PDB file of C-alpha atoms and ligand atoms in Angstrom:
ATOM      1  CA  UNK W1034     -90.980  84.504 -10.235  1.00 47.00           C
ATOM      2  CA  UNK W1035     -90.255  87.729  -8.607  1.00 47.00           C
ATOM      3  CA  UNK W1036     -86.038  88.644  -8.811  1.00 55.00           C
ATOM      4  CA  UNK W1037     -86.044  88.887  -5.114  1.00 77.00           C
ATOM      5  CA  UNK W1038     -86.688  85.024  -4.512  1.00 85.00           C
ATOM      6  CA  UNK W1039     -83.666  82.990  -4.048  1.00 92.00           C
ATOM      7  CA  UNK W1040     -84.172  79.611  -5.889  1.00 97.00           C
ATOM      8  CA  UNK W1041     -82.218  76.533  -5.242  1.00 98.00           C
ATOM      9  CA  UNK W1042     -82.528  73.070  -6.631  1.00 98.00           C
ATOM     10  CA  UNK W1043     -81.068  69.017  -6.191  1.00 98.00           C
ATOM     11  CA  UNK W1044     -79.926  68.029  -9.480  1.00 98.00           C
ATOM     12  CA  UNK W1045     -80.432  64.236  -9.977  1.00 97.00           C
ATOM     13  CA  UNK W1046     -81.215  61.590 -12.769  1.00 97.00           C
ATOM     14  CA  UNK W1047     -83.784  60.305 -10.960  1.00 95.00           C
ATOM     15  CA  UNK W1048     -84.595  62.820  -8.789  1.00 95.00           C
ATOM     16  CA  UNK W1049     -88.370  62.305  -7.348  1.00 93.00           C
ATOM     17  CA  UNK W1050     -86.944  60.307  -3.701  1.00 90.00           C
ATOM     18  CA  UNK W1051     -84.884  63.159  -2.931  1.00 93.00           C
ATOM     19  CA  UNK W1052     -85.908  64.456   0.439  1.00 95.00           C
ATOM     20  CA  UNK W1053     -83.734  67.587   0.371  1.00 97.00           C
ATOM     21  CA  UNK W1054     -86.745  69.758  -0.851  1.00 97.00           C
ATOM     22  CA  UNK W1055     -88.587  68.800   1.750  1.00 97.00           C
ATOM     23  CA  UNK W1056     -85.699  69.509   4.228  1.00 98.00           C
ATOM     24  CA  UNK W1057     -84.714  72.987   2.707  1.00 98.00           C
ATOM     25  CA  UNK W1058     -88.236  73.908   2.283  1.00 98.00           C
ATOM     26  CA  UNK W1059     -88.767  73.230   6.393  1.00 98.00           C
ATOM     27  CA  UNK W1060     -86.097  76.055   6.697  1.00 98.00           C
ATOM     28  CA  UNK W1061     -86.808  78.673   4.648  1.00 98.00           C
ATOM     29  CA  UNK W1062     -90.013  78.320   6.416  1.00 97.00           C
ATOM     30  CA  UNK W1063     -88.691  78.491   9.567  1.00 97.00           C
ATOM     31  CA  UNK W1064     -86.648  81.653   8.530  1.00 97.00           C
ATOM     32  CA  UNK W1065     -89.266  83.184   6.881  1.00 97.00           C
ATOM     33  CA  UNK W1066     -87.334  83.539   3.792  1.00 96.00           C
ATOM     34  CA  UNK W1067     -88.178  84.486   0.368  1.00 95.00           C
ATOM     35  CA  UNK W1068     -86.910  81.094  -1.420  1.00 95.00           C
ATOM     36  CA  UNK W1069     -87.498  78.058  -2.952  1.00 97.00           C
ATOM     37  CA  UNK W1070     -86.136  75.082  -2.898  1.00 98.00           C
ATOM     38  CA  UNK W1071     -87.135  72.405  -6.260  1.00 97.00           C
ATOM     39  CA  UNK W1072     -85.912  69.442  -8.076  1.00 97.00           C
ATOM     40  CA  UNK W1073     -84.648  69.385 -11.029  1.00 98.00           C
ATOM     41  CA  UNK W1074     -84.430  66.033 -13.355  1.00 98.00           C
ATOM     42  CA  UNK W1075     -81.453  66.221 -15.265  1.00 98.00           C
ATOM     43  CA  UNK W1076     -80.408  63.278 -17.885  1.00 98.00           C
ATOM     44  CA  UNK W1077     -76.142  62.958 -17.757  1.00 98.00           C
ATOM     45  CA  UNK W1078     -75.842  64.488 -21.421  1.00 98.00           C
ATOM     46  CA  UNK W1079     -77.415  67.187 -20.413  1.00 98.00           C
ATOM     47  CA  UNK W1080     -76.083  67.914 -17.054  1.00 98.00           C
ATOM     48  CA  UNK W1081     -73.107  69.844 -18.242  1.00 98.00           C
ATOM     49  CA  UNK W1082     -75.905  72.575 -20.074  1.00 98.00           C
ATOM     50  CA  UNK W1083     -77.530  73.191 -17.166  1.00 98.00           C
ATOM     51  CA  UNK W1084     -74.747  73.421 -14.748  1.00 98.00           C
ATOM     52  CA  UNK W1085     -73.453  76.198 -17.102  1.00 97.00           C
ATOM     53  CA  UNK W1086     -76.929  77.476 -17.195  1.00 97.00           C
ATOM     54  CA  UNK W1087     -76.996  77.421 -13.390  1.00 98.00           C
ATOM     55  CA  UNK W1088     -76.886  81.311 -12.730  1.00 96.00           C
ATOM     56  CA  UNK W1089     -79.179  82.488 -16.040  1.00 96.00           C
ATOM     57  CA  UNK W1090     -81.824  79.867 -14.701  1.00 96.00           C
ATOM     58  CA  UNK W1091     -82.005  81.834 -11.761  1.00 95.00           C
ATOM     59  CA  UNK W1092     -80.412  79.414  -9.021  1.00 98.00           C
ATOM     60  CA  UNK W1093     -78.417  80.790  -6.427  1.00 97.00           C
ATOM     61  CA  UNK W1094     -76.607  77.226  -5.899  1.00 98.00           C
ATOM     62  CA  UNK W1095     -77.564  73.340  -6.248  1.00 98.00           C
ATOM     63  CA  UNK W1096     -76.937  69.930  -4.575  1.00 98.00           C
ATOM     64  CA  UNK W1097     -76.147  67.288  -6.897  1.00 97.00           C
ATOM     65  CA  UNK W1098     -77.321  63.962  -6.585  1.00 95.00           C
ATOM     66  CA  UNK W1099     -76.747  60.583  -8.619  1.00 92.00           C
ATOM     67  CA  UNK W1100     -75.377  60.058 -11.285  1.00 94.00           C
ATOM     68  CA  UNK W1101     -73.807  64.045 -11.234  1.00 96.00           C
ATOM     69  CA  UNK W1102     -71.490  64.492  -8.209  1.00 95.00           C
ATOM     70  CA  UNK W1103     -68.180  63.478 -10.373  1.00 95.00           C
ATOM     71  CA  UNK W1104     -68.873  65.594 -13.230  1.00 97.00           C
ATOM     72  CA  UNK W1105     -70.176  68.649 -10.424  1.00 98.00           C
ATOM     73  CA  UNK W1106     -66.788  68.106  -9.469  1.00 97.00           C
ATOM     74  CA  UNK W1107     -65.427  68.671 -13.218  1.00 97.00           C
ATOM     75  CA  UNK W1108     -67.806  72.234 -13.643  1.00 98.00           C
ATOM     76  CA  UNK W1109     -66.855  73.521 -10.768  1.00 98.00           C
ATOM     77  CA  UNK W1110     -64.000  75.262  -8.578  1.00 98.00           C
ATOM     78  CA  UNK W1111     -63.926  72.149  -5.535  1.00 98.00           C
ATOM     79  CA  UNK W1112     -62.818  73.228  -1.988  1.00 97.00           C
ATOM     80  CA  UNK W1113     -60.365  70.799  -0.615  1.00 95.00           C
ATOM     81  CA  UNK W1114     -62.472  68.475   0.998  1.00 95.00           C
ATOM     82  CA  UNK W1115     -64.684  67.811  -2.334  1.00 97.00           C
ATOM     83  CA  UNK W1116     -61.235  67.166  -3.988  1.00 97.00           C
ATOM     84  CA  UNK W1117     -60.124  64.918  -1.974  1.00 95.00           C
ATOM     85  CA  UNK W1118     -63.345  63.113  -1.879  1.00 96.00           C
ATOM     86  CA  UNK W1119     -63.390  63.446  -5.218  1.00 96.00           C
ATOM     87  CA  UNK W1120     -67.324  64.352  -5.727  1.00 95.00           C
ATOM     88  CA  UNK W1121     -68.977  67.465  -5.244  1.00 97.00           C
ATOM     89  CA  UNK W1122     -72.926  67.202  -3.779  1.00 97.00           C
ATOM     90  CA  UNK W1123     -73.093  71.149  -3.189  1.00 98.00           C
ATOM     91  CA  UNK W1124     -72.485  73.977  -5.242  1.00 98.00           C
ATOM     92  CA  UNK W1125     -72.728  77.975  -4.944  1.00 98.00           C
ATOM     93  CA  UNK W1126     -71.307  80.989  -6.225  1.00 97.00           C
ATOM     94  CA  UNK W1127     -68.896  83.130  -5.053  1.00 96.00           C
ATOM     95  CA  UNK W1128     -68.981  86.450  -6.873  1.00 95.00           C
ATOM     96  CA  UNK W1129     -69.333  84.443 -10.454  1.00 94.00           C
ATOM     97  CA  UNK W1130     -67.411  81.636  -9.563  1.00 97.00           C
ATOM     98  CA  UNK W1131     -69.526  78.509  -9.214  1.00 98.00           C
ATOM     99  CA  UNK W1132     -67.762  76.784  -6.190  1.00 98.00           C
ATOM    100  CA  UNK W1133     -68.720  73.010  -4.546  1.00 98.00           C
ATOM    101  CA  UNK W1134     -67.994  71.154  -1.554  1.00 98.00           C
ATOM    102  CA  UNK W1135     -68.960  68.103   0.388  1.00 97.00           C
ATOM    103  CA  UNK W1136     -71.304  68.117   2.582  1.00 98.00           C
ATOM    104  CA  UNK W1137     -71.661  64.042   3.097  1.00 97.00           C
ATOM    105  CA  UNK W1138     -68.343  64.263   5.131  1.00 96.00           C
ATOM    106  CA  UNK W1139     -69.526  66.628   8.291  1.00 96.00           C
ATOM    107  CA  UNK W1140     -72.891  65.251   7.792  1.00 97.00           C
ATOM    108  CA  UNK W1141     -71.664  61.761   8.561  1.00 98.00           C
ATOM    109  CA  UNK W1142     -69.553  63.389  11.369  1.00 98.00           C
ATOM    110  CA  UNK W1143     -72.244  65.937  13.202  1.00 97.00           C
ATOM    111  CA  UNK W1144     -74.542  62.938  13.080  1.00 97.00           C
ATOM    112  CA  UNK W1145     -72.203  60.581  14.941  1.00 98.00           C
ATOM    113  CA  UNK W1146     -71.207  63.820  16.967  1.00 97.00           C
ATOM    114  CA  UNK W1147     -74.985  63.903  17.907  1.00 95.00           C
ATOM    115  CA  UNK W1148     -76.077  60.435  18.452  1.00 96.00           C
ATOM    116  CA  UNK W1149     -72.864  58.821  19.680  1.00 97.00           C
ATOM    117  CA  UNK W1150     -71.196  61.970  21.721  1.00 97.00           C
ATOM    118  CA  UNK W1151     -67.331  60.744  22.686  1.00 96.00           C
ATOM    119  CA  UNK W1152     -67.851  58.415  19.863  1.00 97.00           C
ATOM    120  CA  UNK W1153     -64.306  59.014  18.449  1.00 96.00           C
ATOM    121  CA  UNK W1154     -62.275  59.565  21.841  1.00 95.00           C
ATOM    122  CA  UNK W1155     -59.337  56.824  22.119  1.00 92.00           C
ATOM    123  CA  UNK W1156     -60.972  55.567  18.857  1.00 94.00           C
ATOM    124  CA  UNK W1157     -58.254  53.479  17.228  1.00 87.00           C
ATOM    125  CA  UNK W1158     -60.217  50.510  14.715  1.00 96.00           C
ATOM    126  CA  UNK W1159     -62.950  51.212  12.357  1.00 98.00           C
ATOM    127  CA  UNK W1160     -64.694  48.620  10.203  1.00 98.00           C
ATOM    128  CA  UNK W1161     -66.079  50.662   6.767  1.00 98.00           C
ATOM    129  CA  UNK W1162     -68.417  48.492   4.637  1.00 98.00           C
ATOM    130  CA  UNK W1163     -68.627  49.501   0.945  1.00 97.00           C
ATOM    131  CA  UNK W1164     -65.930  51.959  -0.916  1.00 97.00           C
ATOM    132  CA  UNK W1165     -68.276  53.861  -3.235  1.00 92.00           C
ATOM    133  CA  UNK W1166     -68.963  57.514  -3.345  1.00 91.00           C
ATOM    134  CA  UNK W1167     -70.283  57.464   0.504  1.00 94.00           C
ATOM    135  CA  UNK W1168     -67.824  55.374   1.951  1.00 97.00           C
ATOM    136  CA  UNK W1169     -64.992  57.822   0.185  1.00 96.00           C
ATOM    137  CA  UNK W1170     -66.485  60.886   2.178  1.00 97.00           C
ATOM    138  CA  UNK W1171     -67.083  58.603   5.145  1.00 98.00           C
ATOM    139  CA  UNK W1172     -63.115  57.776   5.181  1.00 98.00           C
ATOM    140  CA  UNK W1173     -61.946  61.316   4.893  1.00 97.00           C
ATOM    141  CA  UNK W1174     -63.975  61.953   7.276  1.00 97.00           C
ATOM    142  CA  UNK W1175     -62.609  59.438  10.304  1.00 98.00           C
ATOM    143  CA  UNK W1176     -59.457  60.316   9.355  1.00 97.00           C
ATOM    144  CA  UNK W1177     -60.168  64.309   9.775  1.00 96.00           C
ATOM    145  CA  UNK W1178     -61.003  62.560  13.119  1.00 96.00           C
ATOM    146  CA  UNK W1179     -57.783  61.457  13.996  1.00 96.00           C
ATOM    147  CA  UNK W1180     -58.911  57.303  13.312  1.00 96.00           C
ATOM    148  CA  UNK W1181     -55.538  55.545  12.102  1.00 95.00           C
ATOM    149  CA  UNK W1182     -56.808  52.291  11.513  1.00 97.00           C
ATOM    150  CA  UNK W1183     -59.500  52.030   8.560  1.00 98.00           C
ATOM    151  CA  UNK W1184     -60.498  48.887   7.433  1.00 98.00           C
ATOM    152  CA  UNK W1185     -62.538  48.708   4.174  1.00 98.00           C
ATOM    153  CA  UNK W1186     -64.285  45.733   2.993  1.00 98.00           C
ATOM    154  CA  UNK W1187     -65.876  45.564  -0.433  1.00 97.00           C
ATOM    155  CA  UNK W1188     -67.821  42.955  -2.168  1.00 96.00           C
ATOM    156  CA  UNK W1189     -65.180  44.453  -5.346  1.00 97.00           C
ATOM    157  CA  UNK W1190     -61.885  44.612  -3.797  1.00 98.00           C
ATOM    158  CA  UNK W1191     -60.374  46.693  -6.181  1.00 98.00           C
ATOM    159  CA  UNK W1192     -62.503  49.391  -4.694  1.00 97.00           C
ATOM    160  CA  UNK W1193     -61.122  48.967  -1.555  1.00 98.00           C
ATOM    161  CA  UNK W1194     -57.964  49.157  -2.648  1.00 98.00           C
ATOM    162  CA  UNK W1195     -58.646  52.301  -4.524  1.00 97.00           C
ATOM    163  CA  UNK W1196     -59.533  53.403  -1.284  1.00 97.00           C
ATOM    164  CA  UNK W1197     -55.802  53.192   0.092  1.00 98.00           C
ATOM    165  CA  UNK W1198     -54.019  54.531  -2.684  1.00 97.00           C
ATOM    166  CA  UNK W1199     -56.597  57.626  -2.665  1.00 96.00           C
ATOM    167  CA  UNK W1200     -56.252  58.195   1.393  1.00 97.00           C
ATOM    168  CA  UNK W1201     -52.515  56.032   2.572  1.00 97.00           C
ATOM    169  CA  UNK W1202     -51.965  53.470   4.319  1.00 97.00           C
ATOM    170  CA  UNK W1203     -54.019  54.126   7.440  1.00 97.00           C
ATOM    171  CA  UNK W1204     -57.009  52.579   5.554  1.00 98.00           C
ATOM    172  CA  UNK W1205     -56.600  48.867   4.649  1.00 98.00           C
ATOM    173  CA  UNK W1206     -58.297  47.071   1.722  1.00 98.00           C
ATOM    174  CA  UNK W1207     -59.787  43.297   3.405  1.00 97.00           C
ATOM    175  CA  UNK W1208     -62.055  40.997   1.477  1.00 97.00           C
ATOM    176  CA  UNK W1209     -65.349  41.318   1.879  1.00 97.00           C
ATOM    177  CA  UNK W1210     -65.807  37.364   4.003  1.00 95.00           C
ATOM    178  CA  UNK W1211     -62.629  38.877   6.552  1.00 96.00           C
ATOM    179  CA  UNK W1212     -65.366  40.980   8.220  1.00 96.00           C
ATOM    180  CA  UNK W1213     -67.062  38.607  10.321  1.00 95.00           C
ATOM    181  CA  UNK W1214     -63.607  37.777  11.891  1.00 95.00           C
ATOM    182  CA  UNK W1215     -62.701  41.377  12.830  1.00 96.00           C
ATOM    183  CA  UNK W1216     -66.103  42.562  14.329  1.00 97.00           C
ATOM    184  CA  UNK W1217     -64.487  41.785  17.858  1.00 95.00           C
ATOM    185  CA  UNK W1218     -61.628  43.990  17.205  1.00 94.00           C
ATOM    186  CA  UNK W1219     -63.888  47.149  15.838  1.00 97.00           C
ATOM    187  CA  UNK W1220     -64.717  49.995  17.863  1.00 97.00           C
ATOM    188  CA  UNK W1221     -66.754  51.319  15.020  1.00 98.00           C
ATOM    189  CA  UNK W1222     -68.605  49.669  12.344  1.00 98.00           C
ATOM    190  CA  UNK W1223     -69.746  51.813   9.472  1.00 98.00           C
ATOM    191  CA  UNK W1224     -72.212  50.060   6.319  1.00 98.00           C
ATOM    192  CA  UNK W1225     -72.050  52.586   3.487  1.00 97.00           C
ATOM    193  CA  UNK W1226     -72.985  49.781   1.143  1.00 96.00           C
ATOM    194  CA  UNK W1227     -76.914  49.805  -0.153  1.00 94.00           C
ATOM    195  CA  UNK W1228     -77.697  46.034   1.648  1.00 96.00           C
ATOM    196  CA  UNK W1229     -80.306  46.606   4.156  1.00 95.00           C
ATOM    197  CA  UNK W1230     -81.888  49.509   2.187  1.00 93.00           C
ATOM    198  CA  UNK W1231     -85.566  47.942   1.217  1.00 91.00           C
ATOM    199  CA  UNK W1232     -85.641  45.936  -1.610  1.00 92.00           C
ATOM    200  CA  UNK W1233     -82.290  44.835  -0.834  1.00 94.00           C
ATOM    201  CA  UNK W1234     -81.194  41.807   1.200  1.00 95.00           C
ATOM    202  CA  UNK W1235     -79.463  42.485   4.803  1.00 95.00           C
ATOM    203  CA  UNK W1236     -76.501  42.319   5.556  1.00 96.00           C
ATOM    204  CA  UNK W1237     -75.126  38.986   6.546  1.00 90.00           C
ATOM    205  CA  UNK W1238     -73.432  40.126   9.499  1.00 93.00           C
ATOM    206  CA  UNK W1239     -73.889  39.178  13.219  1.00 91.00           C
ATOM    207  CA  UNK W1240     -72.915  41.897  16.239  1.00 96.00           C
ATOM    208  CA  UNK W1241     -72.411  39.991  18.595  1.00 96.00           C
ATOM    209  CA  UNK W1242     -69.120  39.795  18.427  1.00 95.00           C
ATOM    210  CA  UNK W1243     -68.418  43.509  18.914  1.00 97.00           C
ATOM    211  CA  UNK W1244     -67.768  45.108  22.000  1.00 95.00           C
ATOM    212  CA  UNK W1245     -70.296  46.853  24.364  1.00 95.00           C
ATOM    213  CA  UNK W1246     -68.723  50.087  23.857  1.00 95.00           C
ATOM    214  CA  UNK W1247     -68.894  49.388  19.515  1.00 97.00           C
ATOM    215  CA  UNK W1248     -70.859  52.249  17.762  1.00 98.00           C
ATOM    216  CA  UNK W1249     -73.104  51.113  14.847  1.00 98.00           C
ATOM    217  CA  UNK W1250     -73.848  53.747  11.929  1.00 98.00           C
ATOM    218  CA  UNK W1251     -75.626  52.785   8.806  1.00 98.00           C
ATOM    219  CA  UNK W1252     -75.976  55.564   5.989  1.00 97.00           C
ATOM    220  CA  UNK W1253     -78.955  53.714   4.451  1.00 95.00           C
ATOM    221  CA  UNK W1254     -82.055  55.647   5.979  1.00 93.00           C
ATOM    222  CA  UNK W1255     -85.077  54.195   4.304  1.00 91.00           C
ATOM    223  CA  UNK W1256     -86.002  52.140   6.084  1.00 93.00           C
ATOM    224  CA  UNK W1257     -85.240  53.607   9.111  1.00 94.00           C
ATOM    225  CA  UNK W1258     -83.824  51.046  11.139  1.00 95.00           C
ATOM    226  CA  UNK W1259     -82.197  49.194   8.850  1.00 96.00           C
ATOM    227  CA  UNK W1260     -82.025  45.246  10.247  1.00 96.00           C
ATOM    228  CA  UNK W1261     -78.018  45.980  11.251  1.00 97.00           C
ATOM    229  CA  UNK W1262     -79.415  49.011  13.285  1.00 98.00           C
ATOM    230  CA  UNK W1263     -81.715  46.900  15.069  1.00 97.00           C
ATOM    231  CA  UNK W1264     -79.513  44.499  15.928  1.00 97.00           C
ATOM    232  CA  UNK W1265     -77.007  47.141  17.198  1.00 98.00           C
ATOM    233  CA  UNK W1266     -80.152  48.491  19.177  1.00 97.00           C
ATOM    234  CA  UNK W1267     -81.201  45.024  20.348  1.00 97.00           C
ATOM    235  CA  UNK W1268     -77.522  44.581  21.946  1.00 97.00           C
ATOM    236  CA  UNK W1269     -77.248  47.731  23.444  1.00 98.00           C
ATOM    237  CA  UNK W1270     -74.685  49.242  21.075  1.00 98.00           C
ATOM    238  CA  UNK W1271     -74.744  53.103  20.789  1.00 98.00           C
ATOM    239  CA  UNK W1272     -75.896  53.827  17.475  1.00 98.00           C
ATOM    240  CA  UNK W1273     -76.221  56.440  14.257  1.00 98.00           C
ATOM    241  CA  UNK W1274     -78.603  56.119  11.760  1.00 97.00           C
ATOM    242  CA  UNK W1275     -78.273  57.256   8.048  1.00 97.00           C
ATOM    243  CA  UNK W1276     -81.198  60.052   8.383  1.00 97.00           C
ATOM    244  CA  UNK W1277     -79.333  61.775  11.119  1.00 97.00           C
ATOM    245  CA  UNK W1278     -76.808  62.130   8.575  1.00 97.00           C
ATOM    246  CA  UNK W1279     -78.974  63.555   5.486  1.00 97.00           C
ATOM    247  CA  UNK W1280     -80.069  66.118   7.573  1.00 98.00           C
ATOM    248  CA  UNK W1281     -76.601  66.844   9.093  1.00 98.00           C
ATOM    249  CA  UNK W1282     -75.349  67.264   5.536  1.00 98.00           C
ATOM    250  CA  UNK W1283     -78.115  69.690   4.602  1.00 98.00           C
ATOM    251  CA  UNK W1284     -76.806  72.326   6.848  1.00 98.00           C
ATOM    252  CA  UNK W1285     -73.699  73.579   5.166  1.00 98.00           C
ATOM    253  CA  UNK W1286     -75.451  74.082   1.879  1.00 98.00           C
ATOM    254  CA  UNK W1287     -78.414  76.235   3.534  1.00 98.00           C
ATOM    255  CA  UNK W1288     -76.026  78.326   5.429  1.00 98.00           C
ATOM    256  CA  UNK W1289     -74.077  79.176   1.731  1.00 97.00           C
ATOM    257  CA  UNK W1290     -77.142  80.266   0.066  1.00 98.00           C
ATOM    258  CA  UNK W1291     -79.193  81.633   2.690  1.00 97.00           C
ATOM    259  CA  UNK W1292     -76.343  83.353   5.158  1.00 96.00           C
ATOM    260  CA  UNK W1293     -78.216  81.384   8.209  1.00 97.00           C
ATOM    261  CA  UNK W1294     -77.418  78.583   9.850  1.00 97.00           C
ATOM    262  CA  UNK W1295     -80.247  76.106  10.222  1.00 98.00           C
ATOM    263  CA  UNK W1296     -80.899  73.733  13.177  1.00 96.00           C
ATOM    264  CA  UNK W1297     -81.609  69.505  12.762  1.00 96.00           C
ATOM    265  CA  UNK W1298     -84.540  69.524  15.227  1.00 96.00           C
ATOM    266  CA  UNK W1299     -86.666  67.052  16.303  1.00 96.00           C
ATOM    267  CA  UNK W1300     -89.515  68.533  14.580  1.00 97.00           C
ATOM    268  CA  UNK W1301     -87.576  68.572  10.976  1.00 98.00           C
ATOM    269  CA  UNK W1302     -86.785  64.921  11.468  1.00 97.00           C
ATOM    270  CA  UNK W1303     -90.034  64.097  12.805  1.00 97.00           C
ATOM    271  CA  UNK W1304     -91.816  65.247   9.578  1.00 97.00           C
ATOM    272  CA  UNK W1305     -88.999  63.713   7.028  1.00 96.00           C
ATOM    273  CA  UNK W1306     -89.856  60.581   9.113  1.00 95.00           C
ATOM    274  CA  UNK W1307     -93.369  60.868   8.387  1.00 95.00           C
ATOM    275  CA  UNK W1308     -92.404  61.375   4.448  1.00 94.00           C
ATOM    276  CA  UNK W1309     -89.970  58.280   4.497  1.00 91.00           C
ATOM    277  CA  UNK W1310     -92.850  56.132   6.021  1.00 87.00           C
ATOM    278  CA  UNK W1311     -95.712  57.442   4.091  1.00 83.00           C
ATOM    279  CA  UNK W1312     -97.238  54.749   1.658  1.00 74.00           C
ATOM    280  CA  UNK W1313     -96.072  55.777  -1.916  1.00 67.00           C
ATOM    281  CA  UNK W1314     -99.077  57.093  -4.034  1.00 59.00           C
TER     282      UNK W1314
HETATM  283  P1  NAP X 473     -72.110  53.304  -4.967  1.00 59.07           P
HETATM  284  O1  NAP X 473     -71.187  55.055  -5.127  1.00 59.07           O
HETATM  285  O2  NAP X 473     -72.835  52.780  -5.910  1.00 59.07           O
HETATM  286  O3  NAP X 473     -71.082  52.388  -3.846  1.00 59.07           O
HETATM  287  C1  NAP X 473     -72.605  51.371  -3.695  1.00 59.07           C
HETATM  288  C2  NAP X 473     -71.683  50.484  -2.351  1.00 59.07           C
HETATM  289  O4  NAP X 473     -72.457  49.632  -2.336  1.00 59.07           O
HETATM  290  C3  NAP X 473     -70.155  49.933  -3.124  1.00 59.07           C
HETATM  291  O5  NAP X 473     -69.781  49.569  -2.269  1.00 59.07           O
HETATM  292  C4  NAP X 473     -70.953  48.623  -3.514  1.00 59.07           C
HETATM  293  O6  NAP X 473     -69.940  47.184  -3.851  1.00 59.07           O
HETATM  294  C5  NAP X 473     -72.159  48.094  -2.325  1.00 59.07           C
HETATM  295  N1  NAP X 473     -72.488  47.226  -2.993  1.00 59.07           N
HETATM  296  C6  NAP X 473     -74.212  47.305  -3.355  1.00 59.07           C
HETATM  297  N2  NAP X 473     -74.983  46.216  -3.542  1.00 59.07           N
HETATM  298  C7  NAP X 473     -73.940  45.179  -2.978  1.00 59.07           C
HETATM  299  C8  NAP X 473     -74.460  44.100  -2.835  1.00 59.07           C
HETATM  300  N3  NAP X 473     -75.651  43.153  -3.167  1.00 59.07           N
HETATM  301  N4  NAP X 473     -73.101  43.532  -1.624  1.00 59.07           N
HETATM  302  C9  NAP X 473     -72.218  43.622  -1.271  1.00 59.07           C
HETATM  303  N5  NAP X 473     -72.173  45.206  -1.439  1.00 59.07           N
HETATM  304  C10 NAP X 473     -72.627  45.927  -2.366  1.00 59.07           C
HETATM  305  O7  NAP X 473     -73.366  53.985  -3.774  1.00 59.07           O
HETATM  306  P2  NAP X 473     -73.020  55.648  -2.439  1.00 59.07           P
HETATM  307  O8  NAP X 473     -73.260  56.656  -3.080  1.00 59.07           O
HETATM  308  O9  NAP X 473     -71.468  55.182  -1.606  1.00 59.07           O
HETATM  309  O10 NAP X 473     -74.288  54.833  -1.778  1.00 59.07           O
HETATM  310  C11 NAP X 473     -74.159  54.285  -1.118  1.00 59.07           C
HETATM  311  C12 NAP X 473     -75.535  53.825  -0.252  1.00 59.07           C
HETATM  312  O11 NAP X 473     -75.468  55.227   0.708  1.00 59.07           O
HETATM  313  C13 NAP X 473     -76.866  54.195  -0.422  1.00 59.07           C
HETATM  314  O12 NAP X 473     -77.737  53.488  -0.299  1.00 59.07           O
HETATM  315  C14 NAP X 473     -77.014  55.530  -0.670  1.00 59.07           C
HETATM  316  O13 NAP X 473     -78.285  55.980  -0.466  1.00 59.07           O
HETATM  317  C15 NAP X 473     -76.740  55.664   1.105  1.00 59.07           C
HETATM  318  N6  NAP X 473     -75.988  56.814   1.088  1.00 59.07           N
HETATM  319  C16 NAP X 473     -76.970  57.864   1.940  1.00 59.07           C
HETATM  320  C17 NAP X 473     -76.533  58.595   2.785  1.00 59.07           C
HETATM  321  C18 NAP X 473     -76.844  60.097   3.957  1.00 59.07           C
HETATM  322  O14 NAP X 473     -77.164  61.168   4.021  1.00 59.07           O
HETATM  323  N7  NAP X 473     -78.051  58.798   4.597  1.00 59.07           N
HETATM  324  C19 NAP X 473     -75.612  59.653   1.999  1.00 59.07           C
HETATM  325  C20 NAP X 473     -74.993  59.020   0.785  1.00 59.07           C
HETATM  326  C21 NAP X 473     -75.590  58.224   0.487  1.00 59.07           C
HETATM  327  P3  NAP X 473     -69.043  47.428  -4.866  1.00 59.07           P
HETATM  328  O15 NAP X 473     -68.206  47.982  -5.445  1.00 59.07           O
HETATM  329  O16 NAP X 473     -68.754  45.823  -4.794  1.00 59.07           O
HETATM  330  O17 NAP X 473     -70.413  47.221  -6.253  1.00 59.07           O
END
């Protein structure tokens, strides 16, 4: 490959499912850039060496996905956001220094801004289901928008408690079986668990108790419309889907690597949607 081509990759184990190459190569083509975005399947025990050789391998940066996001943070110089979330998903070079950030935060917020404008106006109460890596990014994002009462419910209660320890008293851990009783007072409901994903059971929730002004977000994007979002839609509630978050979180990495801020257009969305519903070979 000639040296004037900028290469970037997504590193994961496994990584075949990642839609990041589709998104970034679409933007590379749209902006007529000399670039290439690849997949790199890297085992956990080989990750550190791979990262140390990232530049030698010809990469200007990378996305990092499961299971490497926490180690990526340790091996780089994180910004405040990645540090607060405790995980990095985007790496780039500033001179010789490998920097990192977490773009799930802005992906989640920008998608809500686009799909449910004004969602945070007067919003006090949010209910977040799940307490994993994505939940940490989302709780951080909600706090940054001034939401003062964020309840977090998780199957493993201790992980919900850990979010309060990380982010402070505006985060209130609750038991998983309390969720149904709290819906009436919730302005924003967010699913960050893998429930509702293809091959997983749906969330066992009835949304009728939510007020009409409530917004529902699901970060699962396969299927595009999860059972939770289908119910929200049928009840006439505003909702934001996981694909929108995935597309919006990609914007910052592309800007850092290629110096061009790309747009999340309906054409990009349709292309990724078509890939998500395509039968597996
Ligand atoms: P993670 O750190 O592994 O957390 C998984 C969460 O799901 C935990 O809270 C876990 O609860 C919960 N969970 C799993 N199975 C469950 C079950 N049967 N019943 C109740 N809770 C269950 O994963 P993550 O990185 O946060 O990702 C979570 C989901 O978000 C994945 O589906 C991922 O694909 C999606 N995601 C989407 C985007 C996007 O851009 N749209 C970005 C990031 C992640 P326990 O703690 O009790 O195990």
